[in-house]
Amino acid sequence: MRGCRVIEIALLLPVFASTAVADDYKVYVDRCQSIKAPKAKIERCLALMENGKLSKAIFPGIYSEIAFAWSELDDFDRAAEYTRAQIRITLENMKAEFSSGKLSAIGRQVWPRQMSHSYNRLGQYLSLARLKESDGSSEKALNYAKAELSSYNAAISYDRENHAAYSARAEVQSLLCNDFQATMDMEAALRIARARDDDRAYRENKSKVLPRCVPGWRSR
């Protein structure tokens, strides 16, 4: 999970490249990202946003750190909540940058990938929340699965080459008894991994065993 967050922050920086934001980023690293203990990280990161001094360009990264901290505390609902907040502020920032004409060419290329990573991670948190349910076939578990599916759909809409999102969506499609779509998604994940010469991803997807259909979820 941390790997996705590192990628996301790396994608974010060129979009808001300025001296002021670079200075804010250093503060964010020192007072939020670098904190290891989950509870302390949540407190420090929230305090950093509440002091009103940081650029909103840094807020998506802060929300991401808070979400990750909640996931380390096994509270995946709150992790999903803060990831949604991260997505919301990222979209607000992008709209402001587009309307002002300040968004660079590289920023236009990078931000869809950032959004795709964010939605993919949201789906992962929702999946973990579903797996915590004592009854894996309950109505609540089904609602999590549907939310996961929406998250992976969004991830793919922003980046058609996000093989991780296809692979994860295949699992949900299988749970929902959509066997044909699950197969198509796994084939897409394999095709993209092969095209990128990502041997590890290809092997993992090739050996993946999809979960069984939950009969009560068929056609729901």
Coordinates of C-alpha atoms in Angstrom, one line a residue:
M1 CA 0.0 0.0 0.0
R2 CA 2.8 2.4 0.8
G3 CA 4.2 1.9 -2.7
C4 CA 1.1 3.4 -4.2
R5 CA 1.3 6.4 -1.9
V6 CA 4.9 7.0 -2.8
I7 CA 4.0 6.9 -6.5
E8 CA 1.1 9.2 -5.9
I9 CA 3.2 11.9 -4.2
A10 CA 5.8 11.6 -6.9
L11 CA 3.1 12.2 -9.5
L12 CA 1.7 15.2 -7.6
L13 CA 4.9 17.3 -7.3
P14 CA 5.3 18.3 -11.0
V15 CA 1.7 19.4 -11.1
F16 CA 2.2 22.2 -8.5
A17 CA 5.9 23.0 -9.2
S18 CA 6.6 26.3 -7.4
T19 CA 9.0 27.5 -4.7
A20 CA 6.2 28.1 -2.2
V21 CA 4.7 24.7 -2.7
A22 CA 8.2 23.1 -2.5
D23 CA 8.7 24.7 0.9
D24 CA 5.3 23.5 2.0
Y25 CA 6.2 20.0 0.8
K26 CA 9.2 20.0 3.1
V27 CA 7.0 20.9 6.0
Y28 CA 4.6 18.2 5.1
V29 CA 7.4 15.6 5.0
D30 CA 8.9 16.7 8.3
R31 CA 5.6 17.1 10.3
C32 CA 3.3 14.5 8.7
Q33 CA 4.8 12.0 6.2
S34 CA 7.8 11.1 8.3
I35 CA 5.8 10.3 11.5
K36 CA 5.8 6.6 12.0
A37 CA 3.3 5.9 14.8
P38 CA -0.2 5.8 13.3
K39 CA -2.0 7.7 16.0
A40 CA 0.7 10.4 16.2
K41 CA 0.7 10.7 12.4
I42 CA -3.1 11.3 12.3
E43 CA -2.8 14.0 15.0
R44 CA 0.2 15.7 13.5
C45 CA -1.2 15.6 9.9
L46 CA -4.6 16.9 11.0
A47 CA -3.0 19.7 13.0
L48 CA -0.9 20.6 9.9
M49 CA -4.0 21.1 7.8
E50 CA -5.8 23.0 10.5
N51 CA -3.2 25.7 11.0
G52 CA -4.2 27.2 7.6
K53 CA -0.7 27.9 6.5
L54 CA -0.1 25.2 3.9
S55 CA -1.0 25.4 0.2
K56 CA -4.0 23.2 -0.7
A57 CA -1.7 21.6 -3.2
I58 CA -0.3 19.6 -0.3
F59 CA -3.6 18.5 1.1
P60 CA -4.0 15.4 -1.1
G61 CA -0.7 14.1 0.3
I62 CA -1.8 14.8 3.9
Y63 CA -5.1 13.0 3.4
S64 CA -3.3 10.1 1.9
E65 CA -1.0 9.8 4.9
I66 CA -4.0 10.0 7.3
A67 CA -5.8 7.3 5.4
F68 CA -2.8 5.1 5.5
A69 CA -2.4 5.6 9.2
W70 CA -6.1 4.6 9.8
S71 CA -5.4 1.5 7.7
E72 CA -2.5 0.6 9.9
L73 CA -5.0 0.8 12.8
D74 CA -7.3 -1.6 10.9
D75 CA -10.0 1.0 10.5
F76 CA -10.5 0.7 6.8
D77 CA -13.8 2.7 6.8
R78 CA -11.9 5.8 8.0
A79 CA -9.1 5.0 5.6
A80 CA -11.7 5.0 2.8
E81 CA -13.2 8.2 4.2
Y82 CA -9.9 10.1 4.0
T83 CA -9.1 8.7 0.6
R84 CA -12.4 10.1 -0.7
A85 CA -11.5 13.4 0.9
Q86 CA -8.1 13.2 -0.9
I87 CA -9.8 12.6 -4.2
R88 CA -12.2 15.5 -3.7
I89 CA -9.5 18.0 -2.9
T90 CA -7.4 16.8 -5.8
L91 CA -10.3 17.4 -8.2
E92 CA -10.8 20.9 -6.7
N93 CA -7.2 21.7 -7.1
M94 CA -7.2 20.5 -10.7
K95 CA -10.2 22.5 -11.6
A96 CA -8.6 25.6 -10.1
E97 CA -5.4 25.0 -12.0
F98 CA -7.2 24.3 -15.3
S99 CA -9.3 27.5 -15.0
S100 CA -6.3 29.6 -14.2
G101 CA -4.3 28.3 -17.1
K102 CA -1.4 27.5 -14.7
L103 CA -1.4 23.7 -15.2
S104 CA 1.7 22.6 -17.1
A105 CA 1.7 20.2 -20.0
I106 CA 3.3 17.6 -17.7
G107 CA 0.7 18.2 -15.1
R108 CA -2.1 17.5 -17.7
Q109 CA -0.4 14.1 -18.4
V110 CA 0.3 13.3 -14.7
W111 CA -2.9 14.1 -12.8
P112 CA -5.1 11.4 -14.5
R113 CA -2.6 8.8 -13.3
Q114 CA -2.7 10.3 -9.8
M115 CA -6.5 10.0 -9.8
S116 CA -6.3 6.4 -11.0
H117 CA -3.9 5.5 -8.2
S118 CA -6.1 7.2 -5.7
Y119 CA -9.3 5.4 -6.8
N120 CA -7.4 2.1 -6.9
R121 CA -6.3 2.5 -3.4
L122 CA -9.8 3.5 -2.3
G123 CA -11.0 0.2 -3.7
Q124 CA -8.3 -1.6 -1.8
Y125 CA -9.4 0.0 1.5
L126 CA -13.0 -1.0 0.8
S127 CA -11.9 -4.5 0.0
L128 CA -10.2 -4.8 3.4
A129 CA -13.3 -3.4 5.1
R130 CA -15.4 -6.0 3.4
L131 CA -13.0 -8.8 4.4
K132 CA -13.4 -7.7 8.0
E133 CA -17.1 -8.5 8.0
S134 CA -17.9 -11.6 9.9
D135 CA -20.5 -12.6 7.3
G136 CA -18.8 -12.4 3.9
S137 CA -22.2 -12.7 2.1
S138 CA -24.1 -10.1 4.1
E139 CA -25.8 -7.1 2.6
K140 CA -23.1 -4.9 4.1
A141 CA -20.4 -6.9 2.4
L142 CA -22.3 -6.6 -0.8
N143 CA -22.4 -2.8 -0.5
Y144 CA -18.7 -2.8 0.1
A145 CA -18.2 -4.9 -3.1
K146 CA -20.3 -2.6 -5.1
A147 CA -18.4 0.4 -3.8
E148 CA -15.1 -1.4 -4.7
L149 CA -16.4 -2.0 -8.2
S150 CA -17.2 1.7 -8.6
S151 CA -13.7 2.7 -7.4
Y152 CA -12.0 0.4 -9.8
N153 CA -14.2 1.6 -12.7
A154 CA -13.1 5.1 -11.8
A155 CA -9.5 4.1 -11.6
I156 CA -9.7 2.6 -15.1
S157 CA -11.5 5.5 -16.5
Y158 CA -8.6 7.8 -15.6
D159 CA -5.9 5.3 -16.7
R160 CA -6.8 2.6 -19.2
E161 CA -3.4 1.0 -18.6
N162 CA -3.7 0.5 -14.8
H163 CA -3.3 -3.2 -14.7
A164 CA -3.7 -3.4 -10.9
A165 CA -7.2 -1.9 -11.2
Y166 CA -8.2 -4.5 -13.8
S167 CA -6.8 -7.3 -11.7
A168 CA -8.6 -6.0 -8.6
R169 CA -11.9 -5.4 -10.5
A170 CA -11.7 -9.0 -11.8
E171 CA -11.9 -10.2 -8.2
V172 CA -15.0 -8.2 -7.4
Q173 CA -16.6 -9.2 -10.7
S174 CA -16.0 -12.8 -9.7
L175 CA -17.6 -12.3 -6.3
L176 CA -20.6 -10.7 -8.1
C177 CA -20.9 -13.8 -10.4
N178 CA -19.9 -11.8 -13.5
D179 CA -17.6 -14.5 -14.8
F180 CA -17.3 -13.2 -18.3
Q181 CA -16.3 -9.7 -17.2
A182 CA -13.9 -11.1 -14.6
T183 CA -12.2 -13.1 -17.3
M184 CA -12.0 -10.0 -19.6
D185 CA -10.4 -8.0 -16.8
M186 CA -7.8 -10.6 -16.0
E187 CA -6.9 -10.8 -19.7
A188 CA -6.5 -7.0 -19.7
A189 CA -4.3 -7.0 -16.7
L190 CA -2.1 -9.7 -18.3
R191 CA -1.9 -7.9 -21.6
I192 CA -0.9 -4.6 -20.0
A193 CA 1.7 -6.2 -17.7
R194 CA 3.2 -8.0 -20.8
A195 CA 3.2 -4.8 -22.8
R196 CA 5.1 -3.1 -20.1
D197 CA 7.6 -6.0 -19.6
D198 CA 6.4 -6.1 -16.0
D199 CA 7.3 -9.7 -15.3
R200 CA 6.4 -9.7 -11.7
A201 CA 2.9 -8.3 -12.3
Y202 CA 2.4 -10.7 -15.2
R203 CA 3.4 -13.7 -13.0
E204 CA 1.2 -12.6 -10.1
N205 CA -1.8 -12.1 -12.4
K206 CA -1.2 -15.3 -14.2
S207 CA -1.2 -17.3 -11.0
K208 CA -4.1 -15.5 -9.4
V209 CA -7.1 -17.6 -8.4
L210 CA -10.3 -15.5 -8.4
P211 CA -12.7 -15.8 -5.5
R212 CA -15.8 -17.8 -5.8
C213 CA -19.1 -16.3 -6.8
V214 CA -21.4 -15.4 -3.8
P215 CA -24.6 -17.0 -5.0
G216 CA -26.8 -14.5 -3.2
W217 CA -25.1 -11.6 -5.0
R218 CA -25.9 -12.8 -8.5
S219 CA -27.7 -10.2 -10.6
R220 CA -27.8 -7.7 -7.7

